[in-house]
Amino acid sequence: MSKSSQPVSINRTGINQLYSKNPLATDVSLWDRYSDPITRRGFLKKGSLMAMASALGMSIPFAARMPAGLIPAAFAAENAPSKITGKDGLVILNDRPVNAETPAHLLDDDITPNQRMFIRNNGIPPLNIDPETWTLEISGESCLRPASFSIADLRARFEEVSLQLQLECGGNGRSEFVPAASGNQWTTGAVGCPLFTGVRLRDVLNYCGVSEDAVYLGYYGADTHTSGNPELDSISRGVPIAKAMERESIIAWAMNGEDIPLHNGFPLRLVCAGWPASVSGKWLKHLVVRDRIHDGEKMSAPSYSVPIVPVAPGSRIPGDDMRIIESMPVKSLVTFPRSGISHDFRQRMTVRGHAWAGDNQVSAVFLSIDFGATWLPTALATAANRLAWQRWESWVQFPETGYYEVWARAVDERGVSQPMVVPGWNPRGYLNNACHRIAVQAV
Ligand SMILES: Nc1nc2c(c(=O)[nH]1)N[C@H]1C(S)=C(S)[C@@H](COP(=O)(O)O)O[C@H]1N2
Ligand SMILES: [Mo]
């Protein structure tokens, strides 16, 4: 192992003592809910910095600028890698249904390889799939000429398109909300941007005829509910007609030139990128053109919904005061180097990653090595196509040895920035687009 890839070793005993001394941790019931408190962002007094530095085993040169209450990124969870057929290095958060995320440093490729694409299953994937006999049915109140297509029919009848499309689960980042939100405790890895090949959804819908009163497109997949009850759908969501008709909304049969992996929706899936990935139906069997907002499973609040106005953390919110999440917020990820490395402080350190902003473009990405006090620009590439993430790269130079964090902050074309702290608490823990932070030991 080269010196620069040595992980920072952490004295966990020290950190646990730190927590037990945390003067703000008076609400024991709250703190008790954390299985492992050091995996979360918490709130510590500046006086604890000395203890933090000693647990890290190194000084924190920019300690004076470190926001009070921040837990060093070096203490992020170190989960064991997983074993899912066809996947490599994913961390399993749940095994029934399967939910697995990709560590940030394994998302460094421009185009996310199949074995690195996260998995978010709400139910149990179908068995014994035969792509030759698979059919996709199109119907619904606002469909003029309902039809059924095999995958071969789709390929023969409509123009084939390949687009790099970014999918992020609406709950990515959920693990940082306080009080905790129920659901998979995603850290940063429920995102990816593979190359999908298929046909435009709008070509298929126009072929079948969309009447003027069409409002929404809903999907149904072949996966089954975890209860085993065949009457129930695991999930059946969709998008407003305008989003369905965008040229980047596709029905895909291939991911990176290969069959879509089983857990990512083999043999056919919908891809409507830039929105919560829950709108992109996997194991796609049926599309319905609705004359109302689709009312399938997980379409109503609090699923994939957030409060219309900001609320106090922990509030109960009536469904009428919530709205369905549409375009996702601006966000970025540091994919190189890996958090926890040590680096020779006399050398520049290359830093790179991706940034994305829902339906919008990213206009700039900045880096900070002093806890957000000052920001450095990065070189930002344009997207391969609309709704693909954008590569950014730069370098930093540390003034002296010690513990640093590199923070990345993206700004979208409307001037909206990622926040440095966890944004608006909401009951299900959606839309956490706080800056990604990596830990570096400059030696
Ligand atoms: N049929 C079906 N489609 C689905 C799901 C599902 O459970 N069943 N999960 C949704 C959710 S919540 C997300 S985040 C994405 C995840 O896509 P991936 O597993 O390919 O990463 O698929 C969406 N499409
Ligand atoms: Mo999701």
PDB file of N, CA, C and O in Angstrom, residues 96-97 121-127 221-235 282-283:
ATOM      1  N   ARG A  96     -33.359  -7.172   2.697  1.00  0.00           N
ATOM      2  CA  ARG A  96     -34.696  -7.528   2.225  1.00  0.00           C
ATOM      3  C   ARG A  96     -35.634  -6.378   2.510  1.00  0.00           C
ATOM      4  O   ARG A  96     -36.052  -6.238   3.651  1.00  0.00           O
ATOM      5  N   PRO A  97     -35.941  -5.541   1.547  1.00  0.00           N
ATOM      6  CA  PRO A  97     -35.419  -5.561   0.183  1.00  0.00           C
ATOM      7  C   PRO A  97     -33.960  -5.093   0.120  1.00  0.00           C
ATOM      8  O   PRO A  97     -33.494  -4.435   1.052  1.00  0.00           O
ATOM      9  N   ASN A 121     -34.132  -1.128  -3.802  1.00  0.00           N
ATOM     10  CA  ASN A 121     -35.325  -1.921  -4.070  1.00  0.00           C
ATOM     11  C   ASN A 121     -36.352  -1.684  -2.962  1.00  0.00           C
ATOM     12  O   ASN A 121     -36.000  -1.680  -1.784  1.00  0.00           O
ATOM     13  N   ASN A 122     -37.601  -1.495  -3.370  1.00  0.00           N
ATOM     14  CA  ASN A 122     -38.695  -1.385  -2.401  1.00  0.00           C
ATOM     15  C   ASN A 122     -39.349  -2.739  -2.177  1.00  0.00           C
ATOM     16  O   ASN A 122     -40.022  -2.954  -1.182  1.00  0.00           O
ATOM     17  N   GLY A 123     -39.206  -3.636  -3.146  1.00  0.00           N
ATOM     18  CA  GLY A 123     -39.830  -4.957  -3.063  1.00  0.00           C
ATOM     19  C   GLY A 123     -38.841  -6.019  -3.499  1.00  0.00           C
ATOM     20  O   GLY A 123     -37.624  -5.820  -3.423  1.00  0.00           O
ATOM     21  N   ILE A 124     -39.377  -7.141  -3.957  1.00  0.00           N
ATOM     22  CA  ILE A 124     -38.551  -8.276  -4.346  1.00  0.00           C
ATOM     23  C   ILE A 124     -38.516  -8.347  -5.874  1.00  0.00           C
ATOM     24  O   ILE A 124     -39.570  -8.423  -6.518  1.00  0.00           O
ATOM     25  N   PRO A 125     -37.315  -8.317  -6.468  1.00  0.00           N
ATOM     26  CA  PRO A 125     -37.222  -8.340  -7.937  1.00  0.00           C
ATOM     27  C   PRO A 125     -37.863  -9.613  -8.514  1.00  0.00           C
ATOM     28  O   PRO A 125     -37.899 -10.647  -7.839  1.00  0.00           O
ATOM     29  N   PRO A 126     -38.367  -9.531  -9.762  1.00  0.00           N
ATOM     30  CA  PRO A 126     -38.975 -10.716 -10.375  1.00  0.00           C
ATOM     31  C   PRO A 126     -37.932 -11.800 -10.628  1.00  0.00           C
ATOM     32  O   PRO A 126     -36.745 -11.512 -10.730  1.00  0.00           O
ATOM     33  N   LEU A 127     -38.396 -13.045 -10.723  1.00  0.00           N
ATOM     34  CA  LEU A 127     -37.510 -14.188 -10.979  1.00  0.00           C
ATOM     35  C   LEU A 127     -37.717 -14.682 -12.404  1.00  0.00           C
ATOM     36  O   LEU A 127     -38.741 -14.395 -13.015  1.00  0.00           O
ATOM     37  N   GLY A 221     -44.093  -1.970 -12.090  1.00  0.00           N
ATOM     38  CA  GLY A 221     -42.998  -2.898 -12.362  1.00  0.00           C
ATOM     39  C   GLY A 221     -43.392  -4.309 -11.988  1.00  0.00           C
ATOM     40  O   GLY A 221     -44.446  -4.540 -11.371  1.00  0.00           O
ATOM     41  N   ALA A 222     -42.517  -5.263 -12.320  1.00  0.00           N
ATOM     42  CA  ALA A 222     -42.827  -6.675 -12.059  1.00  0.00           C
ATOM     43  C   ALA A 222     -42.322  -7.149 -10.706  1.00  0.00           C
ATOM     44  O   ALA A 222     -42.460  -8.328 -10.378  1.00  0.00           O
ATOM     45  N   ASP A 223     -41.753  -6.250  -9.913  1.00  0.00           N
ATOM     46  CA  ASP A 223     -41.297  -6.674  -8.578  1.00  0.00           C
ATOM     47  C   ASP A 223     -42.513  -6.868  -7.671  1.00  0.00           C
ATOM     48  O   ASP A 223     -43.584  -6.324  -7.932  1.00  0.00           O
ATOM     49  N   THR A 224     -42.328  -7.664  -6.620  1.00  0.00           N
ATOM     50  CA  THR A 224     -43.457  -7.953  -5.732  1.00  0.00           C
ATOM     51  C   THR A 224     -43.240  -7.334  -4.351  1.00  0.00           C
ATOM     52  O   THR A 224     -42.108  -7.066  -3.938  1.00  0.00           O
ATOM     53  N   HIS A 225     -44.351  -7.127  -3.666  1.00  0.00           N
ATOM     54  CA  HIS A 225     -44.327  -6.525  -2.340  1.00  0.00           C
ATOM     55  C   HIS A 225     -43.604  -7.449  -1.351  1.00  0.00           C
ATOM     56  O   HIS A 225     -43.717  -8.671  -1.467  1.00  0.00           O
ATOM     57  N   THR A 226     -42.871  -6.870  -0.413  1.00  0.00           N
ATOM     58  CA  THR A 226     -42.104  -7.700   0.538  1.00  0.00           C
ATOM     59  C   THR A 226     -43.011  -8.612   1.370  1.00  0.00           C
ATOM     60  O   THR A 226     -42.567  -9.654   1.852  1.00  0.00           O
ATOM     61  N   SER A 227     -44.302  -8.249   1.516  1.00  0.00           N
ATOM     62  CA  SER A 227     -45.232  -9.085   2.291  1.00  0.00           C
ATOM     63  C   SER A 227     -45.584 -10.358   1.526  1.00  0.00           C
ATOM     64  O   SER A 227     -46.127 -11.293   2.105  1.00  0.00           O
ATOM     65  N   GLY A 228     -45.315 -10.383   0.216  1.00  0.00           N
ATOM     66  CA  GLY A 228     -45.694 -11.525  -0.602  1.00  0.00           C
ATOM     67  C   GLY A 228     -47.126 -11.416  -1.114  1.00  0.00           C
ATOM     68  O   GLY A 228     -47.566 -12.226  -1.917  1.00  0.00           O
ATOM     69  N   ASN A 229     -47.876 -10.411  -0.665  1.00  0.00           N
ATOM     70  CA  ASN A 229     -49.258 -10.221  -1.103  1.00  0.00           C
ATOM     71  C   ASN A 229     -49.280  -9.733  -2.561  1.00  0.00           C
ATOM     72  O   ASN A 229     -48.834  -8.632  -2.851  1.00  0.00           O
ATOM     73  N   PRO A 230     -49.817 -10.560  -3.498  1.00  0.00           N
ATOM     74  CA  PRO A 230     -49.785 -10.182  -4.914  1.00  0.00           C
ATOM     75  C   PRO A 230     -50.690  -8.995  -5.247  1.00  0.00           C
ATOM     76  O   PRO A 230     -50.568  -8.404  -6.324  1.00  0.00           O
ATOM     77  N   GLU A 231     -51.590  -8.650  -4.340  1.00  0.00           N
ATOM     78  CA  GLU A 231     -52.486  -7.501  -4.567  1.00  0.00           C
ATOM     79  C   GLU A 231     -51.761  -6.171  -4.396  1.00  0.00           C
ATOM     80  O   GLU A 231     -52.244  -5.141  -4.850  1.00  0.00           O
ATOM     81  N   LEU A 232     -50.626  -6.216  -3.695  1.00  0.00           N
ATOM     82  CA  LEU A 232     -49.953  -4.960  -3.357  1.00  0.00           C
ATOM     83  C   LEU A 232     -48.782  -4.676  -4.299  1.00  0.00           C
ATOM     84  O   LEU A 232     -48.083  -5.587  -4.729  1.00  0.00           O
ATOM     85  N   ASP A 233     -48.579  -3.393  -4.622  1.00  0.00           N
ATOM     86  CA  ASP A 233     -47.403  -2.979  -5.382  1.00  0.00           C
ATOM     87  C   ASP A 233     -46.346  -2.518  -4.391  1.00  0.00           C
ATOM     88  O   ASP A 233     -46.675  -1.916  -3.366  1.00  0.00           O
ATOM     89  N   SER A 234     -45.065  -2.763  -4.711  1.00  0.00           N
ATOM     90  CA  SER A 234     -44.005  -2.259  -3.834  1.00  0.00           C
ATOM     91  C   SER A 234     -43.889  -0.750  -4.002  1.00  0.00           C
ATOM     92  O   SER A 234     -43.691  -0.018  -3.044  1.00  0.00           O
ATOM     93  N   ILE A 235     -44.020  -0.315  -5.235  1.00  0.00           N
ATOM     94  CA  ILE A 235     -43.934   1.112  -5.549  1.00  0.00           C
ATOM     95  C   ILE A 235     -44.526   1.298  -6.944  1.00  0.00           C
ATOM     96  O   ILE A 235     -44.372   0.428  -7.801  1.00  0.00           O
ATOM     97  N   LYS A 282     -38.332   0.416 -12.382  1.00  0.00           N
ATOM     98  CA  LYS A 282     -37.516  -0.733 -12.791  1.00  0.00           C
ATOM     99  C   LYS A 282     -38.433  -1.908 -13.140  1.00  0.00           C
ATOM    100  O   LYS A 282     -39.595  -1.918 -12.786  1.00  0.00           O
ATOM    101  N   TRP A 283     -37.877  -2.927 -13.836  1.00  0.00           N
ATOM    102  CA  TRP A 283     -38.638  -4.133 -14.246  1.00  0.00           C
ATOM    103  C   TRP A 283     -39.971  -3.682 -14.859  1.00  0.00           C
ATOM    104  O   TRP A 283     -41.045  -4.187 -14.521  1.00  0.00           O
TER     105      TRP A 283
END
